[in-house]
Amino acid sequence: MITAKSEVQIRQQLTLVALGKAPADLVLHVGKLLDTATRTWSSAQEIVIKGDRIAYVGPIGSWTGACETIVKRPDLMAIPGLGEVHKHIESSHLTPEWEAALVLPRGNTWTCEASHEFSNVRGSRTVEFWLEARKQGSPLKIFPLPGSAVPPTAYEHGGGYLGYDEQKDFIGNSMMVAGLDEVMDWPAVWNPENASHKRLWGMIEATFEARGVVEGHAAGLKDLPTINAFAAAGLASDHEAWTAEEFWDKLTHGLFIELRPHSMPEVLQGLIEKGLEDWSQIAFTTDDRSASETLEKGATDYNVRLAIQSGLKPEIAIQCVTINPARHMRLTPWVGSLTPGRFADIVLLSDLESFEIAEVWADGRQVSEGKRFTDPVPEINWPDWARNTVQVGGTLSAADFAIPAKAGRETMSAAVLRPFHWEEDFLTYELPVKDGLVQRDVSRNITKFAIVDRFSGTKSLSKMFWAGTGPSTPDCALASSLAHDKHNVWCVGSSDEAMAMAVNALSEIGGGWALVRDNKVVATVRYEVAGLMSSRSAEMLDADMQKLYAEGAKIDWMFEPSSSPRWWAGFPERLAFATLTCAPWRWVLVAPAEGIPEGLVNVATGETHPVVW
């Protein structure tokens, strides 16, 4: 761990080693070494290591000190360990020690953890959680950024509350805390009348006091006045732009741009065509990527390869995952370059153009061969406060998911949402009534969706009708505790009985996924830590996910648009993002709260509405 006192002691020792007045622990000889500050390569270099740090870098034989251990890699090229400027480790669904085992062989040695997810489950323990694996010996450096959206809006509750006092403690008590995670609630930033305005600016103030970085989230903010206002507010970055023009407008107004893979080819080509020469204000970010997807594509190394394939010079692409994010997050004393004082985190490449990784070193030792992690994974017995987080409050029944109609009615008007519903108003449908209950309408792709409060333990839930999502096969349901950003339990289903069964099964395993078909639980995937992550290998988790996909393929699913490909193409994971409540969302369904008994609320205005009338 990084503390001011330990840094002084370490650097006093490194100074003596660099001068040859004290011995080193290991010297690594490499064929070539990249200086990320100048994008230049030097041949036949030696990296002198003391403890977990670099003490000296120079031509082989130039160091005057003594060391008994010399490792030679004359055919390999050395670059710094790759960094994630903005990543939700929770989206890998692995606990930090197993995340390390997955991403280190793929070059990722440090991560700025965007802790919206865990912060919303156990807000007061968020920094403690993210630092534990490192304390237990994991070589992955995690720099936590406590979530700014705890709660995401003033209309949500549970899991903790983070404001000025909490952020001041987090950032003041640990040098590992780099700043404040993405500020997503733009209406609360600019509007003093917004119920979250004071809390959010309190967190920003505490971050400014410590000279930390306030990360931004500018989804849908494209007009020039708003971009100016966003930058003026001190929100330092954006990772939500999709086009080269949007990126250019934000880049030229002072925002640090964090580019995600799904828009990378188009954006990079556009920036190259514009003649961009200085790429120092750009980094590549993974943001959200599951363990299954990482096994298939890669981690930060995938981002680099895609950038090279998109026309960017390899050296610039490497800057975008090393020195650039380190500078932005003010972490250059420790990461971002192969220079003295930094962690001895070294990626050894066998080929530059294909970005083929032969070995990864972290903390001054080799931790991988190819894609195989060779370091021991710490055995962490995560405490109850991390594991026992899904508290529904008891067994739910079909009646809990029923939506009663008014007496004597044959139809009822219903408010209807759909995944990624960003319109100013909800949809309105006339739905049939049977046995006193408002019914789904599969012929119009309308099913039922519920949010179950997993924090209060009171069997509290909200439910409404949704379009273009969920199962059309009778007596099926899918439930998950992965529901950005509040992470209550959501459930979508073709019958109330199946929905109750899915949520009950999910509660029993402590969170994750539960799939019901023909009123039988046919697949579960456990996320027993915070209802978001599992303490096991990526391969084991992926095996369970593949079983979920296989069982899900036996069900007919609604789509919007109806031309969507196979059911799992973005589903079920995609639906976990449809529960977001930040801009540009307006009408959303949240867990019942004071003043919002049915959970349907416009988060931009605070207006509420019945789900049927």
Tab-separated table of N, CA, C and O in Angstrom, residues 283-395:
chain	number	residue	atom	x	y	z
A	283	ALA	N	-7.261	8.634	-23.403
A	283	ALA	CA	-6.927	7.303	-22.880
A	283	ALA	C	-7.989	6.330	-23.366
A	283	ALA	O	-9.097	6.720	-23.736
A	284	PHE	N	-7.629	5.064	-23.374
A	284	PHE	CA	-8.591	4.013	-23.709
A	284	PHE	C	-9.129	3.419	-22.412
A	284	PHE	O	-8.381	3.234	-21.455
A	285	THR	N	-10.420	3.139	-22.416
A	285	THR	CA	-11.034	2.621	-21.200
A	285	THR	C	-11.902	1.413	-21.513
A	285	THR	O	-12.589	1.371	-22.536
A	286	THR	N	-11.873	0.442	-20.632
A	286	THR	CA	-12.712	-0.737	-20.783
A	286	THR	C	-14.115	-0.472	-20.272
A	286	THR	O	-15.094	-0.940	-20.830
A	287	ASP	N	-14.232	0.294	-19.190
A	287	ASP	CA	-15.511	0.620	-18.561
A	287	ASP	C	-16.154	-0.660	-18.035
A	287	ASP	O	-15.894	-1.051	-16.907
A	288	ASP	N	-16.975	-1.324	-18.817
A	288	ASP	CA	-17.645	-2.558	-18.374
A	288	ASP	C	-17.299	-3.698	-19.332
A	288	ASP	O	-17.507	-3.577	-20.538
A	289	ARG	N	-16.772	-4.793	-18.784
A	289	ARG	CA	-16.531	-5.987	-19.606
A	289	ARG	C	-16.580	-7.205	-18.694
A	289	ARG	O	-15.874	-7.272	-17.691
A	290	SER	N	-17.421	-8.157	-19.044
A	290	SER	CA	-17.582	-9.347	-18.217
A	290	SER	C	-16.360	-10.244	-18.317
A	290	SER	O	-15.541	-10.137	-19.235
A	291	ALA	N	-16.246	-11.162	-17.364
A	291	ALA	CA	-15.154	-12.133	-17.401
A	291	ALA	C	-15.229	-12.967	-18.664
A	291	ALA	O	-14.196	-13.270	-19.286
A	292	SER	N	-16.422	-13.353	-19.061
A	292	SER	CA	-16.583	-14.154	-20.271
A	292	SER	C	-16.070	-13.406	-21.490
A	292	SER	O	-15.362	-13.978	-22.334
A	293	GLU	N	-16.405	-12.139	-21.599
A	293	GLU	CA	-15.952	-11.347	-22.742
A	293	GLU	C	-14.447	-11.126	-22.699
A	293	GLU	O	-13.771	-11.109	-23.727
A	294	THR	N	-13.905	-10.953	-21.505
A	294	THR	CA	-12.455	-10.769	-21.379
A	294	THR	C	-11.714	-12.032	-21.774
A	294	THR	O	-10.659	-11.968	-22.424
A	295	LEU	N	-12.230	-13.193	-21.385
A	295	LEU	CA	-11.609	-14.443	-21.813
A	295	LEU	C	-11.591	-14.554	-23.334
A	295	LEU	O	-10.646	-15.083	-23.917
A	296	GLU	N	-12.620	-14.044	-23.959
A	296	GLU	CA	-12.737	-14.135	-25.413
A	296	GLU	C	-11.873	-13.099	-26.127
A	296	GLU	O	-11.145	-13.424	-27.075
A	297	LYS	N	-11.935	-11.831	-25.661
A	297	LYS	CA	-11.309	-10.737	-26.394
A	297	LYS	C	-9.982	-10.278	-25.805
A	297	LYS	O	-9.058	-9.915	-26.529
A	298	GLY	N	-9.918	-10.232	-24.473
A	298	GLY	CA	-8.768	-9.662	-23.800
A	298	GLY	C	-9.190	-8.548	-22.870
A	298	GLY	O	-10.381	-8.222	-22.745
A	299	ALA	N	-8.223	-7.954	-22.219
A	299	ALA	CA	-8.471	-6.861	-21.266
A	299	ALA	C	-7.987	-5.555	-21.905
A	299	ALA	O	-8.386	-5.221	-23.010
A	300	THR	N	-7.102	-4.842	-21.238
A	300	THR	CA	-6.561	-3.611	-21.815
A	300	THR	C	-5.803	-3.902	-23.102
A	300	THR	O	-5.728	-3.049	-23.999
A	301	ASP	N	-5.220	-5.078	-23.209
A	301	ASP	CA	-4.496	-5.445	-24.430
A	301	ASP	C	-5.422	-5.436	-25.640
A	301	ASP	O	-5.005	-5.071	-26.749
A	302	TYR	N	-6.676	-5.826	-25.448
A	302	TYR	CA	-7.643	-5.772	-26.544
A	302	TYR	C	-7.843	-4.337	-27.011
A	302	TYR	O	-7.904	-4.061	-28.224
A	303	ASN	N	-7.939	-3.405	-26.086
A	303	ASN	CA	-8.107	-2.000	-26.444
A	303	ASN	C	-6.942	-1.506	-27.283
A	303	ASN	O	-7.125	-0.759	-28.252
A	304	VAL	N	-5.723	-1.916	-26.912
A	304	VAL	CA	-4.535	-1.492	-27.655
A	304	VAL	C	-4.536	-2.100	-29.054
A	304	VAL	O	-4.271	-1.415	-30.050
A	305	ARG	N	-4.813	-3.387	-29.143
A	305	ARG	CA	-4.820	-4.039	-30.461
A	305	ARG	C	-5.856	-3.412	-31.381
A	305	ARG	O	-5.600	-3.188	-32.573
A	306	LEU	N	-7.041	-3.113	-30.838
A	306	LEU	CA	-8.087	-2.494	-31.649
A	306	LEU	C	-7.653	-1.114	-32.133
A	306	LEU	O	-7.925	-0.731	-33.279
A	307	ALA	N	-6.975	-0.359	-31.283
A	307	ALA	CA	-6.494	0.970	-31.674
A	307	ALA	C	-5.469	0.868	-32.802
A	307	ALA	O	-5.501	1.657	-33.757
A	308	ILE	N	-4.559	-0.087	-32.699
A	308	ILE	CA	-3.551	-0.279	-33.750
A	308	ILE	C	-4.230	-0.684	-35.050
A	308	ILE	O	-3.903	-0.174	-36.137
A	309	GLN	N	-5.193	-1.599	-34.958
A	309	GLN	CA	-5.931	-2.032	-36.144
A	309	GLN	C	-6.742	-0.885	-36.750
A	309	GLN	O	-7.025	-0.886	-37.950
A	310	SER	N	-7.078	0.102	-35.919
A	310	SER	CA	-7.860	1.248	-36.384
A	310	SER	C	-6.989	2.341	-36.977
A	310	SER	O	-7.514	3.397	-37.373
A	311	GLY	N	-5.701	2.123	-37.036
A	311	GLY	CA	-4.806	3.062	-37.707
A	311	GLY	C	-3.896	3.875	-36.820
A	311	GLY	O	-3.125	4.704	-37.318
A	312	LEU	N	-3.947	3.666	-35.504
A	312	LEU	CA	-3.102	4.441	-34.597
A	312	LEU	C	-1.734	3.791	-34.487
A	312	LEU	O	-1.614	2.562	-34.465
A	313	LYS	N	-0.701	4.601	-34.418
A	313	LYS	CA	0.646	4.071	-34.243
A	313	LYS	C	0.733	3.319	-32.911
A	313	LYS	O	0.175	3.769	-31.904
A	314	PRO	N	1.432	2.194	-32.874
A	314	PRO	CA	1.507	1.414	-31.625
A	314	PRO	C	2.000	2.219	-30.440
A	314	PRO	O	1.495	2.062	-29.322
A	315	GLU	N	2.976	3.082	-30.666
A	315	GLU	CA	3.534	3.843	-29.551
A	315	GLU	C	2.508	4.813	-28.955
A	315	GLU	O	2.468	5.025	-27.736
A	316	ILE	N	1.670	5.408	-29.825
A	316	ILE	CA	0.619	6.293	-29.315
A	316	ILE	C	-0.434	5.474	-28.574
A	316	ILE	O	-0.924	5.874	-27.509
A	317	ALA	N	-0.781	4.323	-29.139
A	317	ALA	CA	-1.762	3.462	-28.481
A	317	ALA	C	-1.285	3.061	-27.096
A	317	ALA	O	-2.075	3.027	-26.137
A	318	ILE	N	-0.002	2.773	-26.964
A	318	ILE	CA	0.555	2.404	-25.656
A	318	ILE	C	0.505	3.599	-24.712
A	318	ILE	O	0.188	3.450	-23.517
A	319	GLN	N	0.787	4.789	-25.211
A	319	GLN	CA	0.660	5.975	-24.360
A	319	GLN	C	-0.751	6.093	-23.782
A	319	GLN	O	-0.925	6.509	-22.633
A	320	CYS	N	-1.738	5.737	-24.581
A	320	CYS	CA	-3.132	5.908	-24.189
A	320	CYS	C	-3.565	4.936	-23.099
A	320	CYS	O	-4.689	5.058	-22.577
A	321	VAL	N	-2.723	3.962	-22.756
A	321	VAL	CA	-3.048	3.045	-21.656
A	321	VAL	C	-1.932	3.016	-20.614
A	321	VAL	O	-1.921	2.134	-19.744
A	322	THR	N	-1.033	3.989	-20.678
A	322	THR	CA	0.060	4.045	-19.690
A	322	THR	C	0.224	5.469	-19.152
A	322	THR	O	-0.406	5.830	-18.165
A	323	ILE	N	1.029	6.268	-19.825
A	323	ILE	CA	1.370	7.584	-19.288
A	323	ILE	C	0.177	8.539	-19.317
A	323	ILE	O	0.005	9.358	-18.402
A	324	ASN	N	-0.666	8.457	-20.350
A	324	ASN	CA	-1.804	9.388	-20.423
A	324	ASN	C	-2.777	9.214	-19.264
A	324	ASN	O	-3.108	10.188	-18.578
A	325	PRO	N	-3.266	7.997	-19.012
A	325	PRO	CA	-4.167	7.853	-17.858
A	325	PRO	C	-3.474	8.125	-16.536
A	325	PRO	O	-4.103	8.637	-15.603
A	326	ALA	N	-2.183	7.800	-16.431
A	326	ALA	CA	-1.461	8.063	-15.188
A	326	ALA	C	-1.367	9.562	-14.922
A	326	ALA	O	-1.520	10.018	-13.783
A	327	ARG	N	-1.106	10.338	-15.970
A	327	ARG	CA	-1.042	11.794	-15.807
A	327	ARG	C	-2.414	12.342	-15.414
A	327	ARG	O	-2.516	13.177	-14.507
A	328	HIS	N	-3.423	11.895	-16.116
A	328	HIS	CA	-4.771	12.406	-15.838
A	328	HIS	C	-5.180	12.128	-14.397
A	328	HIS	O	-5.748	13.001	-13.726
A	329	MET	N	-4.883	10.933	-13.915
A	329	MET	CA	-5.283	10.561	-12.564
A	329	MET	C	-4.239	10.948	-11.512
A	329	MET	O	-4.392	10.615	-10.346
A	330	ARG	N	-3.191	11.651	-11.941
A	330	ARG	CA	-2.135	12.159	-11.044
A	330	ARG	C	-1.438	11.017	-10.299
A	330	ARG	O	-1.177	11.097	-9.098
A	331	LEU	N	-1.123	9.963	-11.061
A	331	LEU	CA	-0.491	8.769	-10.497
A	331	LEU	C	0.895	8.518	-11.070
A	331	LEU	O	1.449	7.437	-10.879
A	332	THR	N	1.472	9.500	-11.740
A	332	THR	CA	2.762	9.272	-12.406
A	332	THR	C	3.923	8.939	-11.464
A	332	THR	O	4.900	8.354	-11.925
A	333	PRO	N	3.880	9.275	-10.177
A	333	PRO	CA	4.990	8.805	-9.328
A	333	PRO	C	5.052	7.289	-9.187
A	333	PRO	O	6.085	6.759	-8.761
A	334	TRP	N	3.962	6.597	-9.560
A	334	TRP	CA	3.905	5.159	-9.309
A	334	TRP	C	3.701	4.309	-10.557
A	334	TRP	O	4.170	3.178	-10.613
A	335	VAL	N	3.002	4.827	-11.551
A	335	VAL	CA	2.674	4.022	-12.728
A	335	VAL	C	2.767	4.878	-13.983
A	335	VAL	O	2.877	6.098	-13.918
A	336	GLY	N	2.739	4.214	-15.134
A	336	GLY	CA	2.678	4.919	-16.412
A	336	GLY	C	3.960	4.919	-17.215
A	336	GLY	O	3.938	5.214	-18.407
A	337	SER	N	5.085	4.584	-16.576
A	337	SER	CA	6.362	4.593	-17.293
A	337	SER	C	7.327	3.605	-16.650
A	337	SER	O	7.180	3.253	-15.476
A	338	LEU	N	8.297	3.187	-17.425
A	338	LEU	CA	9.377	2.349	-16.891
A	338	LEU	C	10.529	3.254	-16.503
A	338	LEU	O	11.528	3.402	-17.202
A	339	THR	N	10.375	3.870	-15.357
A	339	THR	CA	11.343	4.846	-14.868
A	339	THR	C	11.523	4.673	-13.366
A	339	THR	O	10.676	4.084	-12.685
A	340	PRO	N	12.613	5.189	-12.818
A	340	PRO	CA	12.920	4.980	-11.399
A	340	PRO	C	11.827	5.495	-10.469
A	340	PRO	O	11.212	6.538	-10.708
A	341	GLY	N	11.572	4.740	-9.412
A	341	GLY	CA	10.583	5.087	-8.413
A	341	GLY	C	9.228	4.464	-8.678
A	341	GLY	O	8.405	4.344	-7.761
A	342	ARG	N	8.973	4.072	-9.922
A	342	ARG	CA	7.685	3.489	-10.260
A	342	ARG	C	7.653	2.011	-9.901
A	342	ARG	O	8.683	1.370	-9.714
A	343	PHE	N	6.458	1.471	-9.803
A	343	PHE	CA	6.326	0.039	-9.583
A	343	PHE	C	6.998	-0.713	-10.730
A	343	PHE	O	6.921	-0.292	-11.888
A	344	ALA	N	7.637	-1.813	-10.383
A	344	ALA	CA	8.305	-2.639	-11.393
A	344	ALA	C	7.272	-3.520	-12.072
A	344	ALA	O	7.262	-4.746	-11.937
A	345	ASP	N	6.371	-2.875	-12.798
A	345	ASP	CA	5.312	-3.523	-13.568
A	345	ASP	C	5.691	-3.418	-15.035
A	345	ASP	O	5.712	-2.313	-15.607
A	346	ILE	N	5.972	-4.547	-15.652
A	346	ILE	CA	6.590	-4.569	-16.976
A	346	ILE	C	5.853	-5.565	-17.865
A	346	ILE	O	5.666	-6.729	-17.481
A	347	VAL	N	5.430	-5.105	-19.017
A	347	VAL	CA	4.840	-5.988	-20.022
A	347	VAL	C	5.902	-6.254	-21.080
A	347	VAL	O	6.466	-5.316	-21.663
A	348	LEU	N	6.185	-7.529	-21.320
A	348	LEU	CA	7.188	-7.925	-22.303
A	348	LEU	C	6.488	-8.436	-23.551
A	348	LEU	O	5.759	-9.435	-23.512
A	349	LEU	N	6.711	-7.744	-24.664
A	349	LEU	CA	6.069	-8.067	-25.934
A	349	LEU	C	7.005	-8.883	-26.810
A	349	LEU	O	8.203	-8.590	-26.907
A	350	SER	N	6.424	-9.848	-27.515
A	350	SER	CA	7.188	-10.569	-28.533
A	350	SER	C	6.972	-9.970	-29.909
A	350	SER	O	7.787	-10.172	-30.809
A	351	ASP	N	5.870	-9.236	-30.074
A	351	ASP	CA	5.599	-8.562	-31.345
A	351	ASP	C	4.820	-7.284	-31.066
A	351	ASP	O	3.828	-7.311	-30.318
A	352	LEU	N	5.230	-6.184	-31.674
A	352	LEU	CA	4.617	-4.892	-31.388
A	352	LEU	C	3.317	-4.687	-32.170
A	352	LEU	O	2.296	-4.306	-31.599
A	353	GLU	N	3.329	-4.929	-33.464
A	353	GLU	CA	2.165	-4.641	-34.293
A	353	GLU	C	0.943	-5.462	-33.884
A	353	GLU	O	-0.180	-4.955	-33.898
A	354	SER	N	1.156	-6.704	-33.526
A	354	SER	CA	0.042	-7.546	-33.074
A	354	SER	C	-0.166	-7.463	-31.575
A	354	SER	O	-1.109	-8.045	-31.037
A	355	PHE	N	0.696	-6.742	-30.910
A	355	PHE	CA	0.669	-6.555	-29.463
A	355	PHE	C	0.574	-7.908	-28.751
A	355	PHE	O	-0.297	-8.150	-27.916
A	356	GLU	N	1.511	-8.776	-29.092
A	356	GLU	CA	1.564	-10.110	-28.511
A	356	GLU	C	2.351	-10.062	-27.205
A	356	GLU	O	3.531	-9.697	-27.197
A	357	ILE	N	1.701	-10.436	-26.116
A	357	ILE	CA	2.324	-10.383	-24.798
A	357	ILE	C	2.939	-11.739	-24.470
A	357	ILE	O	2.249	-12.759	-24.480
A	358	ALA	N	4.240	-11.741	-24.182
A	358	ALA	CA	4.934	-12.975	-23.811
A	358	ALA	C	4.927	-13.185	-22.306
A	358	ALA	O	4.685	-14.298	-21.830
A	359	GLU	N	5.213	-12.113	-21.561
A	359	GLU	CA	5.285	-12.189	-20.104
A	359	GLU	C	4.780	-10.881	-19.510
A	359	GLU	O	4.873	-9.826	-20.141
A	360	VAL	N	4.292	-10.964	-18.285
A	360	VAL	CA	3.984	-9.768	-17.508
A	360	VAL	C	4.684	-9.892	-16.165
A	360	VAL	O	4.650	-10.953	-15.529
A	361	TRP	N	5.325	-8.799	-15.775
A	361	TRP	CA	5.958	-8.700	-14.460
A	361	TRP	C	5.188	-7.664	-13.648
A	361	TRP	O	4.743	-6.639	-14.174
A	362	ALA	N	5.017	-7.950	-12.370
A	362	ALA	CA	4.342	-7.002	-11.478
A	362	ALA	C	5.017	-7.069	-10.114
A	362	ALA	O	5.369	-8.149	-9.641
A	363	ASP	N	5.230	-5.911	-9.513
A	363	ASP	CA	5.925	-5.834	-8.223
A	363	ASP	C	7.314	-6.465	-8.300
A	363	ASP	O	7.813	-7.025	-7.327
A	364	GLY	N	7.933	-6.402	-9.484
A	364	GLY	CA	9.309	-6.861	-9.616
A	364	GLY	C	9.472	-8.353	-9.807
A	364	GLY	O	10.585	-8.872	-9.709
A	365	ARG	N	8.382	-9.061	-10.098
A	365	ARG	CA	8.481	-10.502	-10.333
A	365	ARG	C	7.578	-10.898	-11.495
A	365	ARG	O	6.579	-10.245	-11.769
A	366	GLN	N	7.947	-11.981	-12.151
A	366	GLN	CA	7.140	-12.469	-13.252
A	366	GLN	C	5.867	-13.109	-12.705
A	366	GLN	O	5.915	-13.956	-11.806
A	367	VAL	N	4.697	-12.697	-13.286
A	367	VAL	CA	3.422	-13.217	-12.792
A	367	VAL	C	2.639	-13.944	-13.876
A	367	VAL	O	1.542	-14.456	-13.603
A	368	SER	N	3.176	-14.010	-15.096
A	368	SER	CA	2.451	-14.719	-16.142
A	368	SER	C	3.393	-15.228	-17.214
A	368	SER	O	4.493	-14.698	-17.417
A	369	GLU	N	2.931	-16.265	-17.887
A	369	GLU	CA	3.540	-16.758	-19.118
A	369	GLU	C	2.429	-16.867	-20.142
A	369	GLU	O	1.460	-17.606	-19.939
A	370	GLY	N	2.540	-16.123	-21.235
A	370	GLY	CA	1.433	-16.080	-22.165
A	370	GLY	C	0.201	-15.572	-21.458
A	370	GLY	O	0.227	-14.546	-20.790
A	371	LYS	N	-0.899	-16.316	-21.553
A	371	LYS	CA	-2.132	-15.901	-20.874
A	371	LYS	C	-2.333	-16.634	-19.550
A	371	LYS	O	-3.411	-16.568	-18.947
A	372	ARG	N	-1.314	-17.321	-19.086
A	372	ARG	CA	-1.425	-18.091	-17.843
A	372	ARG	C	-0.873	-17.288	-16.680
A	372	ARG	O	0.269	-16.842	-16.699
A	373	PHE	N	-1.708	-17.110	-15.666
A	373	PHE	CA	-1.294	-16.415	-14.452
A	373	PHE	C	-0.498	-17.394	-13.586
A	373	PHE	O	-0.977	-18.486	-13.272
A	374	THR	N	0.707	-17.028	-13.213
A	374	THR	CA	1.594	-17.952	-12.498
A	374	THR	C	1.744	-17.616	-11.026
A	374	THR	O	2.354	-18.379	-10.277
A	375	ASP	N	1.200	-16.498	-10.592
A	375	ASP	CA	1.290	-16.103	-9.192
A	375	ASP	C	0.183	-16.798	-8.398
A	375	ASP	O	-0.883	-17.098	-8.949
A	376	PRO	N	0.390	-17.062	-7.110
A	376	PRO	CA	-0.722	-17.599	-6.307
A	376	PRO	C	-1.815	-16.554	-6.118
A	376	PRO	O	-1.536	-15.359	-5.987
A	377	VAL	N	-3.055	-16.998	-6.139
A	377	VAL	CA	-4.188	-16.106	-5.887
A	377	VAL	C	-4.472	-16.121	-4.391
A	377	VAL	O	-4.682	-17.189	-3.806
A	378	PRO	N	-4.461	-14.969	-3.740
A	378	PRO	CA	-4.726	-14.942	-2.290
A	378	PRO	C	-6.081	-15.549	-1.961
A	378	PRO	O	-7.063	-15.338	-2.679
A	379	GLU	N	-6.138	-16.312	-0.897
A	379	GLU	CA	-7.411	-16.862	-0.427
A	379	GLU	C	-8.022	-15.867	0.556
A	379	GLU	O	-7.543	-15.725	1.678
A	380	ILE	N	-9.048	-15.198	0.116
A	380	ILE	CA	-9.674	-14.156	0.930
A	380	ILE	C	-11.041	-14.632	1.387
A	380	ILE	O	-11.898	-14.966	0.568
A	381	ASN	N	-11.238	-14.659	2.671
A	381	ASN	CA	-12.540	-14.991	3.237
A	381	ASN	C	-13.313	-13.687	3.427
A	381	ASN	O	-13.240	-13.048	4.474
A	382	TRP	N	-14.021	-13.307	2.378
A	382	TRP	CA	-14.711	-12.024	2.428
A	382	TRP	C	-15.731	-12.016	3.562
A	382	TRP	O	-16.499	-12.966	3.715
A	383	PRO	N	-15.761	-10.954	4.354
A	383	PRO	CA	-16.621	-10.922	5.549
A	383	PRO	C	-18.093	-10.802	5.198
A	383	PRO	O	-18.477	-10.547	4.050
A	384	ASP	N	-18.926	-10.961	6.231
A	384	ASP	CA	-20.371	-10.921	6.026
A	384	ASP	C	-20.832	-9.600	5.424
A	384	ASP	O	-21.782	-9.568	4.642
A	385	TRP	N	-20.180	-8.495	5.789
A	385	TRP	CA	-20.628	-7.216	5.252
A	385	TRP	C	-20.440	-7.136	3.736
A	385	TRP	O	-21.102	-6.342	3.059
A	386	ALA	N	-19.558	-7.969	3.197
A	386	ALA	CA	-19.383	-8.010	1.745
A	386	ALA	C	-20.245	-9.079	1.091
A	386	ALA	O	-20.620	-8.954	-0.077
A	387	ARG	N	-20.558	-10.122	1.840
A	387	ARG	CA	-21.259	-11.265	1.257
A	387	ARG	C	-22.767	-11.259	1.508
A	387	ARG	O	-23.541	-11.694	0.658
A	388	ASN	N	-23.166	-10.791	2.651
A	388	ASN	CA	-24.572	-10.907	3.052
A	388	ASN	C	-25.312	-9.613	2.718
A	388	ASN	O	-25.707	-8.849	3.592
A	389	THR	N	-25.527	-9.381	1.429
A	389	THR	CA	-26.029	-8.071	1.003
A	389	THR	C	-27.396	-8.114	0.344
A	389	THR	O	-27.995	-7.058	0.124
A	390	VAL	N	-27.884	-9.284	-0.007
A	390	VAL	CA	-29.198	-9.384	-0.650
A	390	VAL	C	-30.222	-9.740	0.424
A	390	VAL	O	-30.373	-10.895	0.816
A	391	GLN	N	-30.888	-8.724	0.926
A	391	GLN	CA	-31.835	-8.869	2.033
A	391	GLN	C	-33.230	-8.471	1.561
A	391	GLN	O	-33.695	-7.358	1.781
A	392	VAL	N	-33.893	-9.408	0.897
A	392	VAL	CA	-35.228	-9.149	0.379
A	392	VAL	C	-36.249	-9.074	1.507
A	392	VAL	O	-37.206	-8.290	1.442
A	393	GLY	N	-36.061	-9.882	2.538
A	393	GLY	CA	-36.959	-9.825	3.683
A	393	GLY	C	-37.864	-11.025	3.822
A	393	GLY	O	-38.775	-11.019	4.656
A	394	GLY	N	-37.620	-12.059	3.046
A	394	GLY	CA	-38.442	-13.258	3.161
A	394	GLY	C	-38.848	-13.794	1.810
A	394	GLY	O	-38.420	-13.305	0.756
A	395	THR	N	-39.656	-14.814	1.822
A	395	THR	CA	-40.111	-15.465	0.593
A	395	THR	C	-41.224	-14.656	-0.051
A	395	THR	O	-42.213	-14.304	0.603
